[in-house]
Amino acid sequence: MSTNLLFAYGTIADPEFFGYLLKRKPVYAKAWLLDYKLLVNPESGYLFVKPAQGHQVTGQLAEITAEELEILDLWEEVPFYQREVLEVQATAGTLKAFVYTQNQASGIAIGQGKPKERASMLEEIKEFRRWLDRQQNH
């Protein structure tokens, strides 16, 4: 089973959310995405990253399988979010990882906008997982 690296900065960077989405505990390593900025969509409260020279986003690096990547693509509603392969900085050096971005989106800084409430996000993830399990059982 081959694995891929994923740079997670929002929902997927939370171990509880990751566990519900992929039905396993994550093993994370700290990583940084250089020349990108973390923003919040003021209408939905969802976080996203987009290029921004001189900024950096701190996140988590996790190994995921191709099957898990398909699940994450559904959760992230690709192409609403774009999945790109980008270079990230980690303790092990520069690595290539999948990153969900919204390069064309407009957003506001985290301090100026309010991310979606944790309880609401958790309920969305649980509902998504129930839907996915029903789809996979048919």
mmCIF file of N, CA and C in Angstrom:
data_model
loop_
_atom_site.group_PDB
_atom_site.id
_atom_site.type_symbol
_atom_site.label_atom_id
_atom_site.label_comp_id
_atom_site.label_asym_id
_atom_site.label_seq_id
_atom_site.Cartn_x
_atom_site.Cartn_y
_atom_site.Cartn_z
ATOM 1 N N MET A 1 0.844 -1.170 0.000
ATOM 2 C CA MET A 1 0.000 0.000 0.000
ATOM 3 C C MET A 1 0.891 1.236 0.000
ATOM 4 N N SER A 2 0.774 2.043 -1.037
ATOM 5 C CA SER A 2 1.617 3.232 -1.114
ATOM 6 C C SER A 2 0.992 4.361 -0.305
ATOM 7 N N THR A 3 1.848 5.242 0.187
ATOM 8 C CA THR A 3 1.358 6.368 0.973
ATOM 9 C C THR A 3 1.789 7.672 0.332
ATOM 10 N N ASN A 4 1.076 8.708 0.668
ATOM 11 C CA ASN A 4 1.343 10.056 0.200
ATOM 12 C C ASN A 4 1.465 10.945 1.419
ATOM 13 N N LEU A 5 2.130 12.069 1.266
ATOM 14 C CA LEU A 5 2.194 13.048 2.347
ATOM 15 C C LEU A 5 1.120 14.106 2.133
ATOM 16 N N LEU A 6 0.488 14.491 3.227
ATOM 17 C CA LEU A 6 -0.524 15.528 3.207
ATOM 18 C C LEU A 6 -0.120 16.600 4.206
ATOM 19 N N PHE A 7 -0.158 17.856 3.768
ATOM 20 C CA PHE A 7 0.046 18.986 4.665
ATOM 21 C C PHE A 7 -1.340 19.448 5.100
ATOM 22 N N ALA A 8 -1.624 19.320 6.396
ATOM 23 C CA ALA A 8 -2.931 19.671 6.939
ATOM 24 C C ALA A 8 -2.803 20.912 7.798
ATOM 25 N N TYR A 9 -3.731 21.849 7.636
ATOM 26 C CA TYR A 9 -3.670 23.112 8.379
ATOM 27 C C TYR A 9 -4.995 23.476 9.028
ATOM 28 N N GLY A 10 -6.058 22.804 8.708
ATOM 29 C CA GLY A 10 -7.382 23.139 9.235
ATOM 30 C C GLY A 10 -8.004 21.920 9.881
ATOM 31 N N THR A 11 -9.146 21.537 9.367
ATOM 32 C CA THR A 11 -9.897 20.407 9.915
ATOM 33 C C THR A 11 -9.041 19.160 10.052
ATOM 34 N N ILE A 12 -8.320 18.828 9.009
ATOM 35 C CA ILE A 12 -7.563 17.573 8.978
ATOM 36 C C ILE A 12 -6.364 17.617 9.924
ATOM 37 N N ALA A 13 -5.965 18.806 10.346
ATOM 38 C CA ALA A 13 -4.861 18.932 11.297
ATOM 39 C C ALA A 13 -5.313 18.677 12.732
ATOM 40 N N ASP A 14 -6.603 18.498 12.940
ATOM 41 C CA ASP A 14 -7.149 18.199 14.260
ATOM 42 C C ASP A 14 -7.274 16.673 14.384
ATOM 43 N N PRO A 15 -6.600 16.056 15.365
ATOM 44 C CA PRO A 15 -6.611 14.590 15.476
ATOM 45 C C PRO A 15 -8.011 13.992 15.600
ATOM 46 N N GLU A 16 -8.916 14.666 16.302
ATOM 47 C CA GLU A 16 -10.268 14.126 16.449
ATOM 48 C C GLU A 16 -11.001 14.140 15.107
ATOM 49 N N PHE A 17 -10.890 15.238 14.382
ATOM 50 C CA PHE A 17 -11.538 15.333 13.068
ATOM 51 C C PHE A 17 -10.938 14.317 12.097
ATOM 52 N N PHE A 18 -9.622 14.218 12.090
ATOM 53 C CA PHE A 18 -8.914 13.258 11.236
ATOM 54 C C PHE A 18 -9.430 11.851 11.531
ATOM 55 N N GLY A 19 -9.568 11.532 12.823
ATOM 56 C CA GLY A 19 -10.029 10.202 13.232
ATOM 57 C C GLY A 19 -11.414 9.877 12.712
ATOM 58 N N TYR A 20 -12.331 10.837 12.781
ATOM 59 C CA TYR A 20 -13.673 10.597 12.250
ATOM 60 C C TYR A 20 -13.650 10.447 10.735
ATOM 61 N N LEU A 21 -12.888 11.301 10.057
ATOM 62 C CA LEU A 21 -12.853 11.253 8.600
ATOM 63 C C LEU A 21 -12.249 9.963 8.062
ATOM 64 N N LEU A 22 -11.112 9.545 8.639
ATOM 65 C CA LEU A 22 -10.354 8.433 8.072
ATOM 66 C C LEU A 22 -10.361 7.177 8.941
ATOM 67 N N LYS A 23 -11.068 7.220 10.045
ATOM 68 C CA LYS A 23 -11.236 6.064 10.929
ATOM 69 C C LYS A 23 -9.916 5.518 11.466
ATOM 70 N N ARG A 24 -9.005 6.411 11.778
ATOM 71 C CA ARG A 24 -7.746 6.017 12.416
ATOM 72 C C ARG A 24 -7.121 7.243 13.062
ATOM 73 N N LYS A 25 -6.196 6.974 13.972
ATOM 74 C CA LYS A 25 -5.489 8.077 14.622
ATOM 75 C C LYS A 25 -4.369 8.558 13.709
ATOM 76 N N PRO A 26 -4.199 9.858 13.617
ATOM 77 C CA PRO A 26 -3.118 10.374 12.770
ATOM 78 C C PRO A 26 -1.772 10.303 13.478
ATOM 79 N N VAL A 27 -0.735 10.222 12.688
ATOM 80 C CA VAL A 27 0.630 10.409 13.168
ATOM 81 C C VAL A 27 1.121 11.653 12.451
ATOM 82 N N TYR A 28 1.283 12.722 13.209
ATOM 83 C CA TYR A 28 1.624 14.010 12.631
ATOM 84 C C TYR A 28 3.095 14.349 12.854
ATOM 85 N N ALA A 29 3.623 15.136 11.936
ATOM 86 C CA ALA A 29 4.926 15.789 12.092
ATOM 87 C C ALA A 29 4.704 17.262 11.753
ATOM 88 N N LYS A 30 5.300 18.144 12.505
ATOM 89 C CA LYS A 30 5.167 19.582 12.277
ATOM 90 C C LYS A 30 5.780 19.938 10.918
ATOM 91 N N ALA A 31 5.120 20.855 10.199
ATOM 92 C CA ALA A 31 5.632 21.299 8.903
ATOM 93 C C ALA A 31 5.172 22.731 8.642
ATOM 94 N N TRP A 32 5.817 23.373 7.680
ATOM 95 C CA TRP A 32 5.523 24.759 7.347
ATOM 96 C C TRP A 32 5.409 24.907 5.842
ATOM 97 N N LEU A 33 4.400 25.650 5.434
ATOM 98 C CA LEU A 33 4.184 25.984 4.034
ATOM 99 C C LEU A 33 4.605 27.439 3.857
ATOM 100 N N LEU A 34 5.706 27.643 3.151
ATOM 101 C CA LEU A 34 6.256 28.981 2.984
ATOM 102 C C LEU A 34 5.579 29.713 1.828
ATOM 103 N N ASP A 35 5.497 31.015 1.959
ATOM 104 C CA ASP A 35 4.910 31.903 0.959
ATOM 105 C C ASP A 35 3.435 31.605 0.687
ATOM 106 N N TYR A 36 2.736 31.182 1.736
ATOM 107 C CA TYR A 36 1.285 30.997 1.732
ATOM 108 C C TYR A 36 0.740 31.636 2.995
ATOM 109 N N LYS A 37 -0.534 31.997 2.946
ATOM 110 C CA LYS A 37 -1.184 32.621 4.099
ATOM 111 C C LYS A 37 -2.458 31.855 4.429
ATOM 112 N N LEU A 38 -2.719 31.696 5.733
ATOM 113 C CA LEU A 38 -3.943 31.055 6.209
ATOM 114 C C LEU A 38 -5.024 32.119 6.348
ATOM 115 N N LEU A 39 -6.149 31.873 5.709
ATOM 116 C CA LEU A 39 -7.267 32.820 5.713
ATOM 117 C C LEU A 39 -8.554 32.096 6.090
ATOM 118 N N VAL A 40 -9.575 32.872 6.396
ATOM 119 C CA VAL A 40 -10.892 32.313 6.692
ATOM 120 C C VAL A 40 -11.902 32.908 5.717
ATOM 121 N N ASN A 41 -12.778 32.056 5.223
ATOM 122 C CA ASN A 41 -13.872 32.521 4.382
ATOM 123 C C ASN A 41 -14.900 33.155 5.319
ATOM 124 N N PRO A 42 -15.194 34.453 5.159
ATOM 125 C CA PRO A 42 -16.082 35.130 6.106
ATOM 126 C C PRO A 42 -17.517 34.599 6.104
ATOM 127 N N GLU A 43 -17.961 34.006 5.003
ATOM 128 C CA GLU A 43 -19.332 33.488 4.935
ATOM 129 C C GLU A 43 -19.446 32.101 5.550
ATOM 130 N N SER A 44 -18.502 31.204 5.224
ATOM 131 C CA SER A 44 -18.617 29.814 5.684
ATOM 132 C C SER A 44 -17.847 29.536 6.966
ATOM 133 N N GLY A 45 -16.817 30.330 7.232
ATOM 134 C CA GLY A 45 -15.978 30.060 8.393
ATOM 135 C C GLY A 45 -14.903 29.020 8.137
ATOM 136 N N TYR A 46 -14.835 28.514 6.906
ATOM 137 C CA TYR A 46 -13.819 27.516 6.568
ATOM 138 C C TYR A 46 -12.469 28.185 6.347
ATOM 139 N N LEU A 47 -11.418 27.510 6.777
ATOM 140 C CA LEU A 47 -10.058 27.991 6.567
ATOM 141 C C LEU A 47 -9.563 27.563 5.194
ATOM 142 N N PHE A 48 -8.654 28.349 4.642
ATOM 143 C CA PHE A 48 -7.996 27.966 3.395
ATOM 144 C C PHE A 48 -6.657 28.668 3.311
ATOM 145 N N VAL A 49 -5.803 28.178 2.426
ATOM 146 C CA VAL A 49 -4.513 28.821 2.185
ATOM 147 C C VAL A 49 -4.447 29.258 0.731
ATOM 148 N N LYS A 50 -3.695 30.344 0.544
ATOM 149 C CA LYS A 50 -3.435 30.818 -0.812
ATOM 150 C C LYS A 50 -2.060 31.481 -0.812
ATOM 151 N N PRO A 51 -1.425 31.590 -1.977
ATOM 152 C CA PRO A 51 -0.083 32.164 -2.040
ATOM 153 C C PRO A 51 -0.040 33.586 -1.484
ATOM 154 N N ALA A 52 1.011 33.862 -0.710
ATOM 155 C CA ALA A 52 1.234 35.197 -0.149
ATOM 156 C C ALA A 52 2.714 35.288 0.201
ATOM 157 N N GLN A 53 3.461 35.971 -0.649
ATOM 158 C CA GLN A 53 4.911 36.106 -0.476
ATOM 159 C C GLN A 53 5.253 36.587 0.930
ATOM 160 N N GLY A 54 6.232 35.937 1.557
ATOM 161 C CA GLY A 54 6.722 36.357 2.864
ATOM 162 C C GLY A 54 5.936 35.826 4.055
ATOM 163 N N HIS A 55 4.846 35.115 3.817
ATOM 164 C CA HIS A 55 4.045 34.536 4.903
ATOM 165 C C HIS A 55 4.357 33.050 5.010
ATOM 166 N N GLN A 56 3.909 32.440 6.089
ATOM 167 C CA GLN A 56 4.023 30.991 6.213
ATOM 168 C C GLN A 56 2.855 30.452 7.019
ATOM 169 N N VAL A 57 2.507 29.200 6.746
ATOM 170 C CA VAL A 57 1.430 28.519 7.448
ATOM 171 C C VAL A 57 2.031 27.327 8.173
ATOM 172 N N THR A 58 1.777 27.239 9.464
ATOM 173 C CA THR A 58 2.210 26.086 10.250
ATOM 174 C C THR A 58 1.120 25.033 10.177
ATOM 175 N N GLY A 59 1.537 23.800 9.958
ATOM 176 C CA GLY A 59 0.561 22.725 9.852
ATOM 177 C C GLY A 59 1.130 21.404 10.304
ATOM 178 N N GLN A 60 0.418 20.364 9.946
ATOM 179 C CA GLN A 60 0.801 19.000 10.295
ATOM 180 C C GLN A 60 0.995 18.195 9.018
ATOM 181 N N LEU A 61 2.017 17.374 9.017
ATOM 182 C CA LEU A 61 2.286 16.484 7.904
ATOM 183 C C LEU A 61 1.839 15.087 8.308
ATOM 184 N N ALA A 62 1.074 14.436 7.459
ATOM 185 C CA ALA A 62 0.591 13.087 7.756
ATOM 186 C C ALA A 62 0.720 12.215 6.517
ATOM 187 N N GLU A 63 1.007 10.953 6.727
ATOM 188 C CA GLU A 63 0.997 9.992 5.628
ATOM 189 C C GLU A 63 -0.426 9.493 5.450
ATOM 190 N N ILE A 64 -0.874 9.450 4.190
ATOM 191 C CA ILE A 64 -2.209 8.946 3.879
ATOM 192 C C ILE A 64 -2.122 8.031 2.665
ATOM 193 N N THR A 65 -3.071 7.132 2.574
ATOM 194 C CA THR A 65 -3.129 6.211 1.438
ATOM 195 C C THR A 65 -3.892 6.861 0.284
ATOM 196 N N ALA A 66 -3.834 6.236 -0.873
ATOM 197 C CA ALA A 66 -4.586 6.723 -2.032
ATOM 198 C C ALA A 66 -6.090 6.693 -1.742
ATOM 199 N N GLU A 67 -6.548 5.661 -1.033
ATOM 200 C CA GLU A 67 -7.970 5.560 -0.681
ATOM 201 C C GLU A 67 -8.368 6.695 0.266
ATOM 202 N N GLU A 68 -7.512 7.012 1.227
ATOM 203 C CA GLU A 68 -7.799 8.112 2.142
ATOM 204 C C GLU A 68 -7.799 9.445 1.403
ATOM 205 N N LEU A 69 -6.932 9.581 0.422
ATOM 206 C CA LEU A 69 -6.888 10.798 -0.379
ATOM 207 C C LEU A 69 -8.213 11.004 -1.119
ATOM 208 N N GLU A 70 -8.808 9.930 -1.596
ATOM 209 C CA GLU A 70 -10.110 10.018 -2.267
ATOM 210 C C GLU A 70 -11.185 10.515 -1.290
ATOM 211 N N ILE A 71 -11.146 10.015 -0.054
ATOM 212 C CA ILE A 71 -12.101 10.453 0.968
ATOM 213 C C ILE A 71 -11.898 11.936 1.267
ATOM 214 N N LEU A 72 -10.647 12.340 1.412
ATOM 215 C CA LEU A 72 -10.358 13.751 1.698
ATOM 216 C C LEU A 72 -10.774 14.650 0.539
ATOM 217 N N ASP A 73 -10.606 14.175 -0.693
ATOM 218 C CA ASP A 73 -11.063 14.956 -1.849
ATOM 219 C C ASP A 73 -12.575 15.187 -1.776
ATOM 220 N N LEU A 74 -13.318 14.173 -1.359
ATOM 221 C CA LEU A 74 -14.764 14.339 -1.201
ATOM 222 C C LEU A 74 -15.077 15.331 -0.086
ATOM 223 N N TRP A 75 -14.385 15.196 1.038
ATOM 224 C CA TRP A 75 -14.614 16.109 2.171
ATOM 225 C C TRP A 75 -14.278 17.548 1.784
ATOM 226 N N GLU A 76 -13.162 17.735 1.099
ATOM 227 C CA GLU A 76 -12.717 19.077 0.720
ATOM 228 C C GLU A 76 -13.423 19.595 -0.524
ATOM 229 N N GLU A 77 -14.325 18.796 -1.063
ATOM 230 C CA GLU A 77 -15.134 19.174 -2.213
ATOM 231 C C GLU A 77 -14.294 19.661 -3.385
ATOM 232 N N VAL A 78 -13.263 18.893 -3.709
ATOM 233 C CA VAL A 78 -12.462 19.202 -4.894
ATOM 234 C C VAL A 78 -13.419 19.177 -6.074
ATOM 235 N N PRO A 79 -13.506 20.222 -6.905
ATOM 236 C CA PRO A 79 -12.550 21.303 -7.116
ATOM 237 C C PRO A 79 -12.829 22.597 -6.337
ATOM 238 N N PHE A 80 -13.774 22.613 -5.373
ATOM 239 C CA PHE A 80 -13.964 23.813 -4.548
ATOM 240 C C PHE A 80 -12.637 24.191 -3.895
ATOM 241 N N TYR A 81 -11.998 23.221 -3.269
ATOM 242 C CA TYR A 81 -10.593 23.344 -2.877
ATOM 243 C C TYR A 81 -9.811 22.655 -3.978
ATOM 244 N N GLN A 82 -8.638 23.156 -4.280
ATOM 245 C CA GLN A 82 -7.785 22.491 -5.254
ATOM 246 C C GLN A 82 -6.744 21.683 -4.474
ATOM 247 N N ARG A 83 -6.484 20.473 -4.936
ATOM 248 C CA ARG A 83 -5.422 19.678 -4.315
ATOM 249 C C ARG A 83 -4.176 19.842 -5.170
ATOM 250 N N GLU A 84 -3.137 20.398 -4.559
ATOM 251 C CA GLU A 84 -1.883 20.641 -5.260
ATOM 252 C C GLU A 84 -0.747 19.902 -4.566
ATOM 253 N N VAL A 85 0.306 19.631 -5.306
ATOM 254 C CA VAL A 85 1.542 19.124 -4.714
ATOM 255 C C VAL A 85 2.470 20.324 -4.554
ATOM 256 N N LEU A 86 2.820 20.615 -3.305
ATOM 257 C CA LEU A 86 3.674 21.764 -3.006
ATOM 258 C C LEU A 86 4.837 21.341 -2.127
ATOM 259 N N GLU A 87 5.871 22.151 -2.109
ATOM 260 C CA GLU A 87 6.994 21.894 -1.215
ATOM 261 C C GLU A 87 6.665 22.448 0.158
ATOM 262 N N VAL A 88 6.918 21.634 1.180
ATOM 263 C CA VAL A 88 6.741 22.057 2.566
ATOM 264 C C VAL A 88 8.053 21.838 3.299
ATOM 265 N N GLN A 89 8.241 22.614 4.348
ATOM 266 C CA GLN A 89 9.441 22.487 5.168
ATOM 267 C C GLN A 89 9.100 21.634 6.381
ATOM 268 N N ALA A 90 9.935 20.661 6.667
ATOM 269 C CA ALA A 90 9.738 19.789 7.824
ATOM 270 C C ALA A 90 11.093 19.554 8.472
ATOM 271 N N THR A 91 11.079 18.917 9.614
ATOM 272 C CA THR A 91 12.326 18.600 10.304
ATOM 273 C C THR A 91 13.258 17.801 9.396
ATOM 274 N N ALA A 92 12.678 16.946 8.568
ATOM 275 C CA ALA A 92 13.450 16.109 7.651
ATOM 276 C C ALA A 92 13.945 16.874 6.428
ATOM 277 N N GLY A 93 13.605 18.163 6.323
ATOM 278 C CA GLY A 93 14.011 18.956 5.166
ATOM 279 C C GLY A 93 12.812 19.346 4.321
ATOM 280 N N THR A 94 13.082 19.659 3.070
ATOM 281 C CA THR A 94 12.022 20.042 2.140
ATOM 282 C C THR A 94 11.397 18.781 1.554
ATOM 283 N N LEU A 95 10.075 18.701 1.653
ATOM 284 C CA LEU A 95 9.343 17.534 1.159
ATOM 285 C C LEU A 95 8.204 17.998 0.269
ATOM 286 N N LYS A 96 7.748 17.122 -0.609
ATOM 287 C CA LYS A 96 6.572 17.409 -1.425
ATOM 288 C C LYS A 96 5.362 16.756 -0.761
ATOM 289 N N ALA A 97 4.279 17.524 -0.681
ATOM 290 C CA ALA A 97 3.066 17.030 -0.030
ATOM 291 C C ALA A 97 1.841 17.585 -0.735
ATOM 292 N N PHE A 98 0.741 16.859 -0.614
ATOM 293 C CA PHE A 98 -0.529 17.373 -1.098
ATOM 294 C C PHE A 98 -0.995 18.466 -0.143
ATOM 295 N N VAL A 99 -1.542 19.540 -0.721
ATOM 296 C CA VAL A 99 -2.088 20.651 0.068
ATOM 297 C C VAL A 99 -3.397 21.064 -0.589
ATOM 298 N N TYR A 100 -4.433 21.245 0.221
ATOM 299 C CA TYR A 100 -5.700 21.759 -0.290
ATOM 300 C C TYR A 100 -5.648 23.279 -0.225
ATOM 301 N N THR A 101 -5.786 23.924 -1.387
ATOM 302 C CA THR A 101 -5.663 25.376 -1.497
ATOM 303 C C THR A 101 -6.926 25.972 -2.123
ATOM 304 N N GLN A 102 -7.015 27.282 -2.052
ATOM 305 C CA GLN A 102 -8.033 28.045 -2.777
ATOM 306 C C GLN A 102 -7.343 29.300 -3.285
ATOM 307 N N ASN A 103 -6.583 29.148 -4.342
ATOM 308 C CA ASN A 103 -5.751 30.241 -4.829
ATOM 309 C C ASN A 103 -6.536 31.442 -5.341
ATOM 310 N N GLN A 104 -7.766 31.230 -5.776
ATOM 311 C CA GLN A 104 -8.549 32.333 -6.335
ATOM 312 C C GLN A 104 -9.550 32.908 -5.338
ATOM 313 N N ALA A 105 -9.650 32.340 -4.156
ATOM 314 C CA ALA A 105 -10.667 32.753 -3.188
ATOM 315 C C ALA A 105 -10.282 34.052 -2.484
ATOM 316 N N SER A 106 -11.291 34.727 -1.983
ATOM 317 C CA SER A 106 -11.079 35.905 -1.147
ATOM 318 C C SER A 106 -11.359 35.511 0.289
ATOM 319 N N GLY A 107 -10.516 35.976 1.162
ATOM 320 C CA GLY A 107 -10.713 35.665 2.568
ATOM 321 C C GLY A 107 -10.158 36.772 3.427
ATOM 322 N N ILE A 108 -10.295 36.587 4.724
ATOM 323 C CA ILE A 108 -9.783 37.564 5.671
ATOM 324 C C ILE A 108 -8.890 36.861 6.678
ATOM 325 N N ALA A 109 -8.044 37.633 7.318
ATOM 326 C CA ALA A 109 -7.119 37.075 8.300
ATOM 327 C C ALA A 109 -7.896 36.444 9.449
ATOM 328 N N ILE A 110 -7.310 35.423 10.037
ATOM 329 C CA ILE A 110 -7.953 34.697 11.129
ATOM 330 C C ILE A 110 -8.394 35.649 12.251
ATOM 331 N N GLY A 111 -7.567 36.599 12.618
ATOM 332 C CA GLY A 111 -7.912 37.527 13.686
ATOM 333 C C GLY A 111 -9.089 38.435 13.366
ATOM 334 N N GLN A 112 -9.370 38.611 12.065
ATOM 335 C CA GLN A 112 -10.458 39.495 11.643
ATOM 336 C C GLN A 112 -11.740 38.720 11.362
ATOM 337 N N GLY A 113 -11.597 37.440 11.084
ATOM 338 C CA GLY A 113 -12.757 36.612 10.782
ATOM 339 C C GLY A 113 -12.837 35.454 11.752
ATOM 340 N N LYS A 114 -14.015 34.926 11.895
ATOM 341 C CA LYS A 114 -14.219 33.859 12.868
ATOM 342 C C LYS A 114 -14.325 32.510 12.150
ATOM 343 N N PRO A 115 -13.402 31.584 12.463
ATOM 344 C CA PRO A 115 -13.528 30.240 11.888
ATOM 345 C C PRO A 115 -14.795 29.553 12.402
ATOM 346 N N LYS A 116 -15.245 28.584 11.657
ATOM 347 C CA LYS A 116 -16.437 27.814 12.007
ATOM 348 C C LYS A 116 -16.282 27.214 13.403
ATOM 349 N N GLU A 117 -17.357 27.199 14.164
ATOM 350 C CA GLU A 117 -17.343 26.642 15.528
ATOM 351 C C GLU A 117 -16.953 25.170 15.504
ATOM 352 N N ARG A 118 -16.149 24.762 16.466
ATOM 353 C CA ARG A 118 -15.663 23.381 16.545
ATOM 354 C C ARG A 118 -16.808 22.364 16.606
ATOM 355 N N ALA A 119 -17.805 22.617 17.443
ATOM 356 C CA ALA A 119 -18.914 21.669 17.593
ATOM 357 C C ALA A 119 -19.675 21.504 16.280
ATOM 358 N N SER A 120 -19.883 22.606 15.583
ATOM 359 C CA SER A 120 -20.578 22.562 14.297
ATOM 360 C C SER A 120 -19.756 21.785 13.266
ATOM 361 N N MET A 121 -18.458 22.028 13.250
ATOM 362 C CA MET A 121 -17.573 21.325 12.318
ATOM 363 C C MET A 121 -17.554 19.823 12.614
ATOM 364 N N LEU A 122 -17.496 19.475 13.889
ATOM 365 C CA LEU A 122 -17.479 18.064 14.274
ATOM 366 C C LEU A 122 -18.756 17.365 13.820
ATOM 367 N N GLU A 123 -19.886 18.022 13.971
ATOM 368 C CA GLU A 123 -21.151 17.428 13.530
ATOM 369 C C GLU A 123 -21.166 17.252 12.013
ATOM 370 N N GLU A 124 -20.629 18.219 11.280
ATOM 371 C CA GLU A 124 -20.547 18.092 9.814
ATOM 372 C C GLU A 124 -19.687 16.896 9.415
ATOM 373 N N ILE A 125 -18.575 16.731 10.106
ATOM 374 C CA ILE A 125 -17.675 15.616 9.788
ATOM 375 C C ILE A 125 -18.340 14.277 10.085
ATOM 376 N N LYS A 126 -19.025 14.186 11.223
ATOM 377 C CA LYS A 126 -19.711 12.933 11.571
ATOM 378 C C LYS A 126 -20.792 12.615 10.540
ATOM 379 N N GLU A 127 -21.548 13.633 10.122
ATOM 380 C CA GLU A 127 -22.594 13.421 9.114
ATOM 381 C C GLU A 127 -21.979 12.996 7.781
ATOM 382 N N PHE A 128 -20.882 13.631 7.390
ATOM 383 C CA PHE A 128 -20.185 13.251 6.163
ATOM 384 C C PHE A 128 -19.748 11.787 6.242
ATOM 385 N N ARG A 129 -19.190 11.385 7.383
ATOM 386 C CA ARG A 129 -18.704 10.004 7.541
ATOM 387 C C ARG A 129 -19.863 9.013 7.477
ATOM 388 N N ARG A 130 -21.017 9.351 8.086
ATOM 389 C CA ARG A 130 -22.190 8.469 8.012
ATOM 390 C C ARG A 130 -22.640 8.329 6.553
ATOM 391 N N TRP A 131 -22.683 9.457 5.834
ATOM 392 C CA TRP A 131 -23.060 9.430 4.416
ATOM 393 C C TRP A 131 -22.089 8.551 3.624
ATOM 394 N N LEU A 132 -20.797 8.735 3.858
ATOM 395 C CA LEU A 132 -19.782 7.970 3.134
ATOM 396 C C LEU A 132 -19.909 6.476 3.438
ATOM 397 N N ASP A 133 -20.119 6.130 4.689
ATOM 398 C CA ASP A 133 -20.274 4.718 5.060
ATOM 399 C C ASP A 133 -21.488 4.107 4.368
ATOM 400 N N ARG A 134 -22.597 4.868 4.275
ATOM 401 C CA ARG A 134 -23.777 4.365 3.567
ATOM 402 C C ARG A 134 -23.461 4.140 2.088
ATOM 403 N N GLN A 135 -22.716 5.069 1.477
ATOM 404 C CA GLN A 135 -22.348 4.932 0.060
ATOM 405 C C GLN A 135 -21.488 3.694 -0.171
ATOM 406 N N GLN A 136 -20.553 3.466 0.740
ATOM 407 C CA GLN A 136 -19.615 2.349 0.587
ATOM 408 C C GLN A 136 -20.296 1.002 0.860
ATOM 409 N N ASN A 137 -21.405 1.003 1.589
ATOM 410 C CA ASN A 137 -22.109 -0.248 1.894
ATOM 411 C C ASN A 137 -23.119 -0.626 0.846
ATOM 412 N N HIS A 138 -23.286 0.205 -0.185
ATOM 413 C CA HIS A 138 -24.227 -0.117 -1.276
ATOM 414 C C HIS A 138 -23.540 -0.771 -2.428
#
